[in-house]
Amino acid sequence: MDLRKSDFIEDLNHRLAAIRAEGLYRELRPLNSPQGPHIQIQNQSLVNFSSNDYLGLANDPLLRIAASQAVDRYGVGGGASRLICGTFTPHDELEQALASFKGTEAALAFSSGYTAALGTISALLGKNDIVIIDKLVHACIIDACRLSGASLRVFAHNDLHDLDEILRWADGQKTKDSPTPKPRVLVVTESVFSMDGDLAPLVEIVRLKEHYGAWLMVDEAHATGLYGTRRRGWAEACGVADQIEIQMGTLSKAIGSAGGYVCGSRSLIDFLVNRARSFIFSTSPIPASAAAATAAIGFIQSPCGEQRCLQLWQRVDQITKGLIKCGVKKLVIGTTHEITRQSGAIIPLLIGDELKAMNVASALRAHGILIPAIRYPTVARGAARLRLTISAAHTEADISTLLEALSNILPC
Ligand SMILES: *Cc1c(COP(=O)(O)O)cnc(C)c1O
């Protein structure tokens, strides 16, 4: 049979055509350089304003050396799940470093942030339980909630009133006279939102969950390494880290390596080792990525790490001032984020229309700048945007190049 003519391929081609027609088609582009502020894509040199490598660690010699030493010592493949063939020293060291960095009793490393969320929420909750999430949480949290089978309730983005009402409803479910066990209630939010760059009101969220006796899980993917005096994250900066039952994040953003983590009590970690399916049924990640992450965590806690973080905030400052000067503020149609209310290294330039966002992105590429358009389903339909991210590794000149290109392209 000729596969090209089969129903299967025909069906896929039909669906792909529909994706293209909506301006939502995605494709992979070969990258021929390390990750960094300057990259080579399809042999074009681009200044990269799209990476989550906020501290410029992804290609740092410190991490490269740690990873290559781990390869020399432990090889490449993990052989099996960590519960089967044993836990490599670099995984142990990473978990100790994570727990001490975050100030928690224990930590567990996963192969990605995605699988950390998936394994954790689906282990903690079942169909009799209730999970309450912010409307804008990352896809991995939504998928995890669905997988758990718990009743899912969504509160409007950062809306404490809405959260309060849902928590009150959930509390009512607990006191209801029913033969089934009382539901567990878990609230999940991000601390820095990945596509809008704004911050969750963690102090108030903690107050609410304590009031109703619910549990809280916070995804610090975009905050770890950047906020708080010890750079533990936004929970530290808010002074509420000790009251959060489950702190999760990724090792792939500011930490510059790969993998995910959960930090919390010893009991939580012991429970996840026994119940988190994405941990149990997946081969241990390459020890080199753990070794690189441990090196990064050491660096982040050092005076050099503090310096690097300060440099990031200086660049953010330069860029926000420049954007306001060239009038880009007008483009920010969302209510969640204003450029003047500088909050972080993620600055979404909301465009709205998907095709228009694609056109702006390609015009920027012609100017040697990479900021891909972020479209549905990553963000809502009609909320396409250029998600501009800043790294400590950008130079002042990189930022001037960006501002000049934006002022040429955007209808300021
Ligand atoms: C990137 C991201 C994840 C997933 O982490 P990976 O290590 O890339 O799988 C989880 N949550 C948020 C908010 C993220 O932005």
Coordinates of C-alpha atoms and ligand atoms in Angstrom, one line a residue:
M1 CA 0.0 0.0 0.0
D2 CA 1.2 3.5 -0.8
L3 CA 1.2 5.2 2.6
R4 CA 1.2 8.7 1.1
K5 CA -2.3 8.0 -0.2
S6 CA -3.7 6.4 2.9
D7 CA -6.6 7.8 5.0
F8 CA -4.2 8.3 7.8
I9 CA -1.9 10.7 5.9
E10 CA -4.8 12.4 4.2
D11 CA -6.5 13.1 7.6
L12 CA -3.3 14.5 8.9
N13 CA -2.7 16.7 5.9
H14 CA -6.2 18.0 6.1
R15 CA -5.7 19.0 9.7
L16 CA -2.3 20.5 9.0
A17 CA -3.9 22.7 6.3
A18 CA -6.4 23.9 8.8
I19 CA -3.6 24.8 11.3
R20 CA -1.8 26.7 8.6
A21 CA -4.9 28.6 7.5
E22 CA -5.3 29.9 11.1
G23 CA -1.7 31.1 11.2
L24 CA -1.0 28.5 13.9
Y25 CA 1.5 26.3 12.0
R26 CA 4.7 25.6 13.9
E27 CA 8.0 24.2 12.6
L28 CA 11.4 23.3 13.9
R29 CA 14.4 25.3 12.8
P30 CA 17.9 23.9 13.1
L31 CA 20.1 25.6 15.6
N32 CA 23.8 25.4 14.8
S33 CA 25.3 27.0 17.9
P34 CA 25.1 26.7 21.7
Q35 CA 22.2 28.5 23.4
G36 CA 23.1 32.1 24.3
P37 CA 22.3 35.7 23.5
H38 CA 23.7 35.2 20.0
I39 CA 22.7 32.1 18.1
Q40 CA 22.9 30.6 14.7
I41 CA 19.6 29.5 13.2
Q42 CA 19.6 28.1 9.7
N43 CA 23.0 29.8 9.4
Q44 CA 21.6 33.2 10.2
S45 CA 23.1 35.0 13.1
L46 CA 20.5 36.2 15.5
V47 CA 20.3 38.1 18.7
N48 CA 18.2 35.9 20.9
F49 CA 15.4 37.5 22.9
S50 CA 13.4 34.3 23.3
S51 CA 15.2 32.0 25.6
N52 CA 14.5 31.3 29.3
D53 CA 18.2 31.1 30.0
Y54 CA 17.9 34.2 32.2
L55 CA 21.3 34.1 33.8
G56 CA 23.2 33.0 30.7
L57 CA 24.2 29.7 32.3
A58 CA 23.2 27.3 29.6
N59 CA 26.6 27.5 27.9
D60 CA 28.7 28.6 30.9
P61 CA 32.1 26.9 31.3
L62 CA 31.2 26.1 34.9
L63 CA 28.2 24.0 33.8
R64 CA 30.1 22.6 30.8
I65 CA 32.9 21.3 32.9
A66 CA 30.6 19.9 35.6
A67 CA 28.7 18.0 32.9
S68 CA 31.7 16.7 31.1
Q69 CA 33.3 15.5 34.3
A70 CA 30.1 13.6 35.1
V71 CA 30.2 12.1 31.6
D72 CA 33.8 11.0 32.2
R73 CA 32.9 9.5 35.5
Y74 CA 29.5 8.0 35.0
G75 CA 29.0 7.7 31.3
V76 CA 25.8 8.7 29.6
G77 CA 22.9 6.3 30.0
G78 CA 21.0 5.7 33.3
G79 CA 20.2 2.1 32.4
A80 CA 16.8 2.1 34.2
S81 CA 14.6 4.0 36.7
R82 CA 16.5 5.2 39.7
L83 CA 14.5 2.8 41.8
I84 CA 15.9 -0.2 39.8
C85 CA 19.6 0.3 39.1
G86 CA 20.5 2.7 41.9
T87 CA 20.7 6.5 42.1
F88 CA 23.9 8.1 40.7
T89 CA 25.8 10.3 43.1
P90 CA 25.1 13.4 40.9
H91 CA 21.3 12.9 41.4
D92 CA 21.8 12.6 45.2
E93 CA 24.1 15.7 45.2
L94 CA 21.6 17.6 43.1
E95 CA 18.7 16.8 45.5
Q96 CA 20.8 17.8 48.5
A97 CA 21.8 21.1 46.8
L98 CA 18.1 21.8 45.9
A99 CA 16.9 21.2 49.4
S100 CA 19.6 23.3 50.9
F101 CA 19.1 26.1 48.3
K102 CA 15.3 26.2 48.8
G103 CA 15.5 25.7 52.6
T104 CA 13.3 22.6 52.5
E105 CA 13.7 19.2 54.2
A106 CA 14.1 17.3 51.0
A107 CA 13.9 17.5 47.2
L108 CA 13.3 15.2 44.2
A109 CA 14.6 15.6 40.7
F110 CA 12.6 14.6 37.7
S111 CA 13.6 14.4 34.0
S112 CA 11.8 17.7 33.3
G113 CA 9.6 20.3 34.9
Y114 CA 6.7 18.9 32.8
T115 CA 7.0 15.4 34.3
A116 CA 7.5 16.9 37.8
A117 CA 4.1 18.5 37.6
L118 CA 2.5 15.5 35.9
G119 CA 3.9 13.0 38.5
T120 CA 3.3 15.2 41.5
I121 CA -0.3 16.3 41.1
S122 CA -1.5 12.9 39.8
A123 CA 0.2 11.2 42.8
L124 CA -1.3 13.6 45.4
L125 CA -4.9 13.7 44.1
G126 CA -7.5 11.3 42.9
K127 CA -11.0 11.5 41.6
N128 CA -12.5 12.3 45.0
D129 CA -10.3 15.4 45.4
I130 CA -10.4 19.0 44.2
V131 CA -7.7 21.0 42.4
I132 CA -8.0 24.7 42.0
I133 CA -5.8 26.4 39.4
D134 CA -5.1 29.9 38.1
K135 CA -6.5 30.4 34.6
L136 CA -3.0 31.0 33.2
V137 CA -1.0 28.1 34.6
H138 CA 1.3 26.2 32.3
A139 CA 0.0 23.3 30.2
C140 CA 1.9 20.8 32.3
I141 CA -0.3 21.7 35.3
I142 CA -3.5 21.5 33.4
D143 CA -2.5 18.1 32.0
A144 CA -1.5 16.9 35.4
C145 CA -4.8 17.9 36.9
R146 CA -6.7 16.1 34.1
L147 CA -4.6 13.0 34.7
S148 CA -5.3 13.0 38.4
G149 CA -9.0 12.8 37.8
A150 CA -9.7 15.4 40.5
S151 CA -12.5 17.9 40.1
L152 CA -10.9 20.9 38.4
R153 CA -11.8 24.5 39.2
V154 CA -10.2 27.5 37.6
F155 CA -10.0 30.9 39.2
A156 CA -9.6 34.1 37.1
H157 CA -6.0 35.1 36.7
N158 CA -4.6 36.4 40.0
D159 CA -8.2 37.0 41.2
L160 CA -8.3 36.5 44.9
H161 CA -12.0 37.1 45.2
D162 CA -12.6 34.3 42.7
L163 CA -10.2 32.0 44.5
D164 CA -11.9 32.8 47.8
E165 CA -15.3 31.8 46.4
I166 CA -14.0 28.5 45.0
L167 CA -12.2 27.7 48.2
R168 CA -15.4 28.3 50.1
W169 CA -17.3 26.0 47.8
A170 CA -14.5 23.4 48.2
D171 CA -14.7 23.7 52.0
G172 CA -18.4 23.1 51.8
Q173 CA -17.7 19.8 49.9
K174 CA -15.5 18.8 52.9
T175 CA -18.2 19.3 55.5
K176 CA -20.9 17.7 53.4
D177 CA -22.4 14.5 54.9
S178 CA -21.3 11.9 52.4
P179 CA -20.2 8.3 52.4
T180 CA -17.1 9.1 50.4
P181 CA -13.9 10.4 52.2
K182 CA -13.5 14.1 52.5
P183 CA -11.9 15.6 49.4
R184 CA -8.3 16.9 49.6
V185 CA -8.1 20.5 48.2
L186 CA -5.0 21.7 46.4
V187 CA -4.5 25.1 44.9
V188 CA -1.9 25.4 42.1
T189 CA -0.4 28.6 40.7
E190 CA 2.8 29.8 39.0
S191 CA 4.8 32.5 40.8
V192 CA 6.0 34.3 37.7
F193 CA 3.6 33.6 34.9
S194 CA 5.4 32.2 31.8
M195 CA 3.6 34.1 29.1
D196 CA 2.6 37.3 30.8
G197 CA 5.6 37.8 33.1
D198 CA 3.5 39.0 36.0
L199 CA 3.6 37.8 39.6
A200 CA 1.2 35.9 41.7
P201 CA 0.0 37.5 45.0
L202 CA 1.5 34.7 47.0
V203 CA 1.0 36.3 50.4
E204 CA -2.7 36.6 49.9
I205 CA -3.0 33.2 48.3
V206 CA -1.2 31.6 51.2
R207 CA -3.5 33.4 53.6
L208 CA -6.6 32.1 51.8
K209 CA -5.4 28.5 51.6
E210 CA -4.5 28.6 55.3
H211 CA -7.9 30.0 56.1
Y212 CA -9.7 27.2 54.3
G213 CA -7.2 24.5 55.2
A214 CA -6.2 23.8 51.6
W215 CA -2.8 22.9 50.3
L216 CA -0.7 25.0 47.9
M217 CA 1.7 24.1 45.1
V218 CA 3.7 26.8 43.4
D219 CA 5.5 26.4 40.1
E220 CA 8.6 28.7 40.3
A221 CA 9.8 27.8 36.8
H222 CA 10.4 31.5 35.9
A223 CA 11.4 32.7 39.4
T224 CA 14.0 30.3 40.7
G225 CA 17.4 31.9 40.7
L226 CA 16.0 35.3 40.2
Y227 CA 14.0 36.5 43.2
G228 CA 14.5 36.8 46.9
T229 CA 17.7 37.7 48.8
R230 CA 18.9 34.1 48.4
R231 CA 17.5 33.9 44.9
R232 CA 15.3 30.9 45.9
G233 CA 12.3 32.4 44.1
W234 CA 9.2 34.6 44.4
A235 CA 8.0 32.6 47.4
E236 CA 11.1 33.6 49.3
A237 CA 10.7 37.3 48.2
C238 CA 7.2 37.2 49.6
G239 CA 8.3 35.6 52.8
V240 CA 5.9 32.6 52.5
A241 CA 8.1 29.8 51.3
D242 CA 7.7 27.9 54.6
Q243 CA 4.0 27.8 54.2
I244 CA 3.9 26.3 50.7
E245 CA 3.4 22.5 50.8
I246 CA 4.9 21.8 47.4
Q247 CA 7.4 24.0 45.6
M248 CA 8.2 22.9 42.1
G249 CA 10.3 24.2 39.2
T250 CA 12.6 23.4 36.4
L251 CA 16.4 23.1 36.1
S252 CA 16.1 24.2 32.5
K253 CA 15.6 28.0 32.8
A254 CA 17.7 30.2 35.0
I255 CA 19.5 27.1 36.2
G256 CA 20.7 26.5 32.6
S257 CA 20.6 22.7 32.5
A258 CA 17.7 20.2 32.1
G259 CA 15.3 18.5 34.5
G260 CA 12.6 19.4 37.0
Y261 CA 12.3 19.4 40.7
V262 CA 9.9 19.3 43.7
C263 CA 11.0 20.6 47.1
G264 CA 9.2 20.2 50.3
S265 CA 8.9 18.0 53.4
R266 CA 10.6 14.6 53.7
S267 CA 7.2 12.9 53.7
L268 CA 6.2 14.6 50.5
I269 CA 9.4 13.4 48.8
D270 CA 9.1 9.9 50.2
F271 CA 5.5 9.8 49.0
L272 CA 6.5 10.9 45.5
V273 CA 9.3 8.3 45.2
N274 CA 6.5 5.7 45.9
R275 CA 3.7 7.2 43.9
A276 CA 4.8 9.7 41.2
R277 CA 4.5 7.6 38.0
S278 CA 6.6 9.9 35.8
F279 CA 9.4 9.4 38.3
I280 CA 9.0 5.7 38.9
F281 CA 8.4 4.6 35.3
S282 CA 11.1 6.7 33.6
T283 CA 14.8 6.0 33.2
S284 CA 17.0 8.2 35.4
P285 CA 18.1 11.4 33.5
I286 CA 21.7 11.6 32.3
P287 CA 23.9 12.3 35.4
A288 CA 25.6 15.1 33.5
S289 CA 22.5 17.3 33.5
A290 CA 22.2 16.8 37.3
A291 CA 25.9 17.7 37.8
A292 CA 25.5 20.8 35.6
A293 CA 22.4 21.8 37.6
T294 CA 24.2 21.4 40.9
A295 CA 27.0 23.6 39.7
A296 CA 24.5 26.2 38.6
I297 CA 22.8 26.2 42.0
G298 CA 26.2 26.7 43.7
F299 CA 26.9 29.6 41.4
I300 CA 23.5 31.2 41.9
Q301 CA 24.1 31.2 45.7
S302 CA 27.6 32.7 45.4
P303 CA 28.5 36.4 45.3
C304 CA 29.1 36.0 41.5
G305 CA 25.6 34.6 41.2
E306 CA 24.2 37.7 43.0
Q307 CA 26.2 39.9 40.6
R308 CA 24.8 38.0 37.6
C309 CA 21.3 38.4 38.8
L310 CA 21.8 42.1 39.4
Q311 CA 23.1 42.4 35.8
L312 CA 19.9 40.8 34.6
W313 CA 17.8 43.4 36.4
Q314 CA 19.9 46.2 35.0
R315 CA 19.3 44.9 31.4
V316 CA 15.5 44.6 32.2
D317 CA 15.6 48.2 33.4
Q318 CA 17.4 49.3 30.2
I319 CA 14.9 47.6 28.0
T320 CA 11.7 48.7 29.8
K321 CA 12.9 52.3 29.7
G322 CA 13.7 52.0 26.0
L323 CA 10.3 50.4 25.2
I324 CA 8.4 53.2 27.1
K325 CA 10.5 55.8 25.3
C326 CA 9.6 54.4 21.9
G327 CA 6.0 54.2 22.8
V328 CA 5.7 50.4 22.7
K329 CA 3.4 50.6 25.8
K330 CA 0.5 51.3 23.4
L331 CA 0.9 47.8 22.1
V332 CA 0.2 46.2 25.5
I333 CA -3.4 45.6 25.1
G334 CA -3.7 43.1 28.1
T335 CA -4.7 44.3 31.5
T336 CA -2.4 41.9 33.3
H337 CA 0.9 43.5 32.5
E338 CA 2.0 47.0 31.9
I339 CA 5.5 47.8 30.8
T340 CA 5.7 50.5 33.4
R341 CA 5.0 48.0 36.1
Q342 CA 8.3 46.4 35.6
S343 CA 8.1 42.9 37.1
G344 CA 10.6 40.7 35.4
A345 CA 12.6 39.3 32.6
I346 CA 9.5 38.3 30.5
I347 CA 7.9 41.2 28.6
P348 CA 5.0 40.2 26.4
L349 CA 4.4 42.5 23.5
L350 CA 0.8 41.7 22.9
I351 CA -0.2 41.9 19.2
G352 CA -3.5 40.0 19.2
D353 CA -3.9 38.7 15.7
E354 CA -1.9 35.5 15.0
L355 CA -0.9 36.3 11.4
K356 CA 0.1 39.9 12.3
A357 CA 2.2 38.6 15.2
M358 CA 3.9 36.2 12.7
N359 CA 4.6 39.1 10.4
V360 CA 6.2 41.2 13.2
A361 CA 8.3 38.2 14.2
S362 CA 9.6 37.7 10.7
A363 CA 10.3 41.4 10.3
L364 CA 12.4 41.2 13.4
R365 CA 14.3 38.2 12.1
A366 CA 15.1 40.2 9.0
H367 CA 16.7 42.7 11.4
G368 CA 18.7 39.9 13.0
I369 CA 16.5 39.5 16.1
L370 CA 14.8 36.3 17.3
I371 CA 11.5 36.8 19.2
P372 CA 9.1 34.2 17.8
A373 CA 5.4 34.8 17.9
I374 CA 3.6 33.0 20.7
R375 CA 0.2 31.8 19.6
Y376 CA -2.7 29.6 20.5
P377 CA -2.8 27.1 22.2
T378 CA 0.1 28.4 24.2
V379 CA -1.9 31.6 24.8
A380 CA -5.6 32.3 24.1
R381 CA -6.8 32.8 20.5
G382 CA -6.5 36.5 19.5
A383 CA -3.9 37.1 22.3
A384 CA -0.8 36.3 20.1
R385 CA 2.3 38.1 21.3
L386 CA 6.0 38.5 21.0
R387 CA 7.3 37.1 24.2
L388 CA 10.5 39.1 24.8
T389 CA 12.8 37.6 27.4
I390 CA 16.0 39.1 28.7
S391 CA 19.2 37.5 29.9
A392 CA 22.0 38.7 32.0
A393 CA 24.2 37.7 29.1
H394 CA 22.8 40.3 26.8
T395 CA 25.1 43.3 26.3
E396 CA 23.9 46.9 26.3
A397 CA 24.6 46.9 22.6
D398 CA 22.3 43.9 22.1
I399 CA 19.5 45.8 23.8
S400 CA 20.1 48.9 21.7
T401 CA 19.9 46.7 18.6
L402 CA 16.6 45.4 19.7
L403 CA 15.2 48.8 20.6
E404 CA 16.2 50.2 17.3
A405 CA 14.6 47.3 15.4
L406 CA 11.4 47.5 17.4
S407 CA 11.1 51.2 16.8
N408 CA 11.4 50.6 13.0
I409 CA 9.0 47.7 12.9
L410 CA 6.3 48.4 15.5
P411 CA 3.8 51.1 14.8
C412 CA 4.9 53.3 17.7
Ligands
LIG1 C1 8.9 25.5 31.2 C2 7.9 25.4 32.2 C3 7.6 24.1 32.8 C4 8.3 22.9 32.2 O1 9.6 22.7 32.6 P1 10.5 21.8 31.6 O2 11.7 21.5 32.4 O3 10.8 22.7 30.4 O4 9.7 20.6 31.2 C5 6.8 24.0 33.8 N1 6.1 25.1 34.3 C6 6.3 26.3 33.8 C7 5.6 27.5 34.3 C8 7.2 26.5 32.7 O5 7.4 27.7 32.1

